[in-house]
Amino acid sequence: MQVTSMFFKKTASMKLDDPVLQESLRKFKGKFVDARARAVAEVDAWETVRSHAARLRDHAIENLDAYLVEFERNATRRGATVHWAETAEEACEIVVGIAKANGVRKVTKSKSMVSEEINLNERLEAVGVQVVETDLGEYILQLANEPPSHIVAPAVHKTKEQVADLFVAAHHKPRLTDIAAMTREAREALREHFLTADMGISGSNFVIAETGTTLTVTNEGNADLVTTVPRIHCVITGIEKVIPTLEDFATLIRLLPRSATGQSIANYLTLTTGVKAPGETDGPEQMHIVLVDAGRTKFVGTDMQAMLRCIRCGACMNHCPVYQNVGGHAYGWVYPGPMGSVLTPTYVGIENAGDLPNAATFCGECAVVCPVKIPLPDLMRKLREKQFDRKLRPWGERLGLAAWSYAARRPSLYAALTKFAARFAAFLGGKERLIHRLPGLDGWTKGRDMPAPEGRTFRELYGERQRRKASSADERR
Amino acid sequence: MKVGLFVTCLVDLVRPSVGFATLKLLEEAGCEVVVPETQTCCGQPGYNSGAREVAMDLARKVLAEFRDCDYVVAPSGSCSGQVKAHYVEDLFHDSPERPEFEKLAAKWYELSDFLVNVLKVESVPRKFASPVTYHDSCSGLRELGVKMQPRYLLQMAGAPIHEMAECEKCCGFGGTFSVKLGDIATRMAANKVANARASGAKAIVGGDLGCLLNIEGRLRREGDLETQVLHFAEVLAGGSDDDQGERRPPQINADKRR
Ligand code: SF4
């Protein structure tokens, strides 16, 4: 996916004025948030589970090499082939290679954000492989030729009406607007693909070292058909997804669906270990697991490492007031919301994602809800520090910051400047005591007035009060 | 008990009456209040813009200014969060200066928290009869657990509280965010204003001047000249010191509005 994060600010402003998107966002807004709150309340020791999960993810990341090798050993023992891809390019080459070597003509896919990261569909299509997304949301987006705008509910920006139009164009059937009926129609269309695909591609929510297992968490059951029906199953996943044991999975699965959609448990947990064994009736003949780095090791050993704990639940974006108002596309790459504002600059380079670390008020909601306790605002601040050190922000902003820094450390100068500023701004406010336009602060005054200062600083007034007190004390003496 | 008042840069510049209201609340509760003259800012604007060094310098300055106070009180959850959470856990995390900052953090209180949990006040100087709605500012709420304290005090003043929908949602201020990403900030403020107005309250009350300016700015731009936007200290103690006139509401000719 092309990175357009540099234009966050501009795109976000456009999204604010897009009535269709705003309608979708308005409908979406409370849904996952309320459901999550209810689901979390069911768990007695939610905070304890969170802390435990954060620790276990940290432990896995700190021993990434050992657990990945253990995973490879166990997966291989069960007949899977493990591939290591350092870059997005390598990952694509591996998958394309597998497809070519096996004469694959059609691929069914369940949802995989890593495949979005590396543009896998395009690459497969370029060599003549038909790719069919089978997650309903992803299927809709494939018809619309659009990227996802949410990591769990990828088509959340689309209205029912837009989807109905897409279905008419794709299925050549009468227009439906009942969601259940539309879903049925999509399922029917997908059914044939499930049965005729040569290869299934899935992501993996976690990979389990001790058993060599990959797994998907879905609500539609499409991943079961993708992973078991075709003769080849290809898993594509990030290296940071590894966890040591099945027991750890049991911990994390208490958190994941609750945080993501507010479900106590997702409809389908599909655990796949190895190929069809002799005597078994189903399962793929070949299983390939592509472990993708593509920027992940850049986090290891840095002050950004906590980000690798992420279990892709989407809670941070669901709760983010910025995401809630602008939606996912404004973020300009695969991962939106607070987690995207941390991941994107690190994956694609901070110079290509300038606005993202600043796309937050630091309200802290994301950090409060993140099931693995990633301090997202702190990580964004660290990115801002990098921008500051590398002078990546616009000059006007840097100049303002420099002036403020100089003055704030010099109390007498500061007192003089604020004394002047308070008077001047009060004058600008006029009788209304409101400033409607302030050059240099149009960002504020475009949509809001600026309540004018009272006219004198607290420092001045307090100084006078103290002097008056002192003199009246003198008089009394 | 010697209490240092950290006025905050915004109150100093924009609305000194909040500072005087704070002073009055503390003095009437029997505190000996000192206001170090050299104070400027807690450093948060620089800190959140990536200018770590400046933030550390200003933190040291704050530390020195309030060294001999038993307590420090600020009419802001945001500045208090900066001192109590970020000085210690981030800026001086592995520094030899850390213990000093831990001491500062331990004696530092957000105003409502101090009144309720340290001074344990049972009355406030002023009555306020109009219904109010309370906006929970993010840092106070999430970094310091300020939630019931201001409401408790408002009730002491006799103010009926009409809770608005999403009272814990960010208003869009976010310091420099409010200017850098002004369109988004404006939309967030508009959401806040809509919720506040739907509550039927006559005054929107909060504990951080930044948020209040943002909310009031949007409210006035939308043409609402009636609803008051107040710091809770102003509600509890009046918007004035004996030296100061009551804070006037804006005088606006509605026809002139854009
Ligand atoms: S950062 Fe946390 S809240 Fe956001 S998607 Fe990852 S795990 Fe979920």
XYZ file of C-alpha atoms in Angstrom, chain A residues 8-10 12-17 22 29-30 33 318-322 324-326 355 358-366 368 378 381-382 384-389 393 397 401 404-411 414-415 417-419 421-423 431-437 440-466 468-469, chain B residues 5 7 9 11-20 23 27 33-41 43-54 57-58 61 65 86 90-91 138-139 142-143 166 168-170 172-189 191 210 212-214 216-218 220-221 225 234 239 241-244 247-253 256-258:
192
model
C -2.622 13.286 7.188
C -3.628 16.812 8.049
C -5.058 17.616 4.651
C -8.219 14.421 7.707
C -9.768 17.811 6.983
C -11.358 16.401 3.845
C -12.682 13.419 5.761
C -14.281 15.742 8.311
C -16.284 17.239 5.465
C -19.202 10.904 8.863
C -18.538 5.149 17.140
C -20.194 3.795 20.240
C -16.692 0.891 22.716
C -12.085 2.459 18.474
C -11.569 4.733 21.463
C -9.429 7.375 19.801
C -11.291 10.682 19.410
C -9.181 11.531 16.380
C -13.563 8.486 15.573
C -13.767 11.764 13.695
C -11.547 11.226 10.663
C 1.997 14.277 10.730
C 1.188 14.666 16.097
C -2.242 13.268 15.314
C -3.073 12.897 18.985
C -4.171 15.063 21.865
C -2.532 12.629 24.306
C -5.911 12.120 25.902
C -4.645 8.710 26.963
C -7.736 6.640 26.177
C -5.746 4.294 23.939
C -6.060 2.808 29.117
C 4.520 7.911 25.305
C 5.984 11.474 22.124
C 9.253 9.646 21.530
C 7.987 13.628 18.280
C 11.349 13.825 20.010
C 12.948 12.213 16.969
C 11.182 14.703 14.711
C 12.403 17.513 16.901
C 15.989 16.269 16.927
C 8.669 19.871 11.749
C 6.574 25.589 14.534
C 9.044 26.438 20.133
C 8.996 29.802 23.953
C 11.905 27.701 25.227
C 14.110 30.746 25.454
C 11.580 32.868 27.301
C 10.185 30.227 29.662
C 13.621 29.777 31.192
C 14.094 33.519 31.788
C 11.504 34.718 34.299
C 8.884 35.985 30.386
C 7.099 38.385 32.736
C 6.510 39.355 27.304
C 3.385 37.972 28.944
C 2.525 41.392 30.338
C 0.840 39.743 25.293
C -1.997 39.850 27.816
C -2.656 43.512 27.075
C -15.634 44.647 23.954
C -16.742 41.130 23.122
C -13.632 39.760 24.777
C -13.329 37.319 21.921
C -10.699 37.141 19.231
C -12.143 36.012 15.918
C -8.955 35.940 13.922
C -0.406 32.679 13.008
C -3.118 30.960 14.968
C -5.576 30.404 12.117
C -5.481 26.733 13.024
C -7.438 27.760 16.075
C -9.453 30.717 14.881
C -10.730 29.071 11.700
C -13.349 27.154 13.659
C -13.246 28.652 17.122
C -13.040 32.048 18.726
C -10.239 32.697 21.158
C -11.540 33.914 24.494
C -9.439 36.997 25.158
C -7.172 37.340 28.184
C -8.400 39.498 31.015
C -5.686 42.031 30.263
C -3.176 41.746 33.063
C -1.214 38.735 34.157
C -1.715 36.993 37.452
C 1.872 37.837 38.243
C 1.239 41.569 37.966
C -1.988 41.508 39.925
C -0.611 39.297 42.623
C 2.472 41.507 42.945
C 0.237 44.510 43.482
C -1.833 42.670 46.012
C 1.250 41.698 47.978
C -0.795 46.584 49.088
C -0.886 44.054 51.864
C 0.587 27.839 44.330
C -0.515 29.259 38.856
C 1.135 29.622 32.407
C -4.030 31.107 34.032
C -1.257 33.648 34.461
C -1.649 34.943 30.942
C -5.284 34.483 30.101
C -7.423 34.257 33.170
C -5.826 35.438 36.407
C -9.218 35.253 38.108
C -8.824 31.453 38.218
C -5.578 32.001 40.096
C -7.229 34.328 42.573
C -5.811 31.470 46.233
C -6.453 30.728 52.122
C -0.003 30.241 50.422
C 3.193 31.259 48.693
C 3.444 32.107 45.013
C 7.034 31.907 43.773
C 7.507 34.888 41.527
C 9.829 33.293 39.022
C 7.474 30.526 37.961
C 6.644 30.305 34.291
C 5.562 26.925 32.937
C 7.357 22.506 30.486
C 4.607 20.431 29.003
C 4.282 22.319 25.697
C 7.938 21.658 24.979
C 7.808 18.133 26.308
C 4.904 17.176 24.074
C 6.548 18.808 21.086
C 9.618 16.646 21.458
C 11.829 19.259 23.130
C 12.976 17.106 25.991
C 15.918 19.192 27.138
C 13.829 22.301 27.682
C 15.300 22.458 32.454
C 11.866 23.744 33.325
C 13.243 25.193 37.732
C 10.954 27.121 43.173
C 6.009 12.561 33.498
C 9.941 9.693 32.017
C 12.122 12.786 32.207
C -7.976 13.937 30.127
C -4.808 14.243 32.206
C -6.524 9.377 33.439
C -3.212 10.340 34.998
C -19.322 11.455 26.846
C -14.818 11.841 29.655
C -14.181 12.345 25.952
C -11.334 14.638 25.002
C -9.776 18.392 21.337
C -7.499 20.875 23.063
C -4.331 18.807 23.386
C -2.009 21.824 23.722
C -0.382 22.599 20.398
C -2.663 20.018 18.759
C -5.443 22.591 18.965
C -3.561 24.766 16.494
C -1.528 22.239 14.500
C -4.541 20.082 13.709
C -7.123 22.780 14.134
C -9.836 21.222 11.995
C -9.886 18.014 14.000
C -9.661 19.921 17.265
C -12.596 22.059 16.181
C -14.710 19.014 15.397
C -13.907 17.487 18.770
C -14.791 20.754 20.487
C -18.930 17.398 19.703
C -6.798 24.905 28.073
C -12.133 25.553 28.804
C -10.753 28.019 26.260
C -11.190 25.438 23.537
C -15.705 28.300 25.055
C -14.093 29.246 21.763
C -16.273 26.803 19.898
C -19.056 31.374 21.082
C -18.263 30.712 17.444
C -23.360 33.665 24.239
C -14.386 30.209 39.846
C -14.252 34.716 39.631
C -10.233 38.498 44.160
C -11.103 41.506 46.312
C -8.987 43.482 43.834
C -10.886 42.315 40.820
C -15.539 38.422 35.332
C -17.853 39.887 32.785
C -19.561 37.661 30.272
C -18.695 38.575 26.709
C -20.672 41.480 25.308
C -21.621 40.374 21.903
C -23.918 41.717 19.328
C -22.381 40.580 13.984
C -21.659 36.873 14.210
C -20.386 35.039 11.214
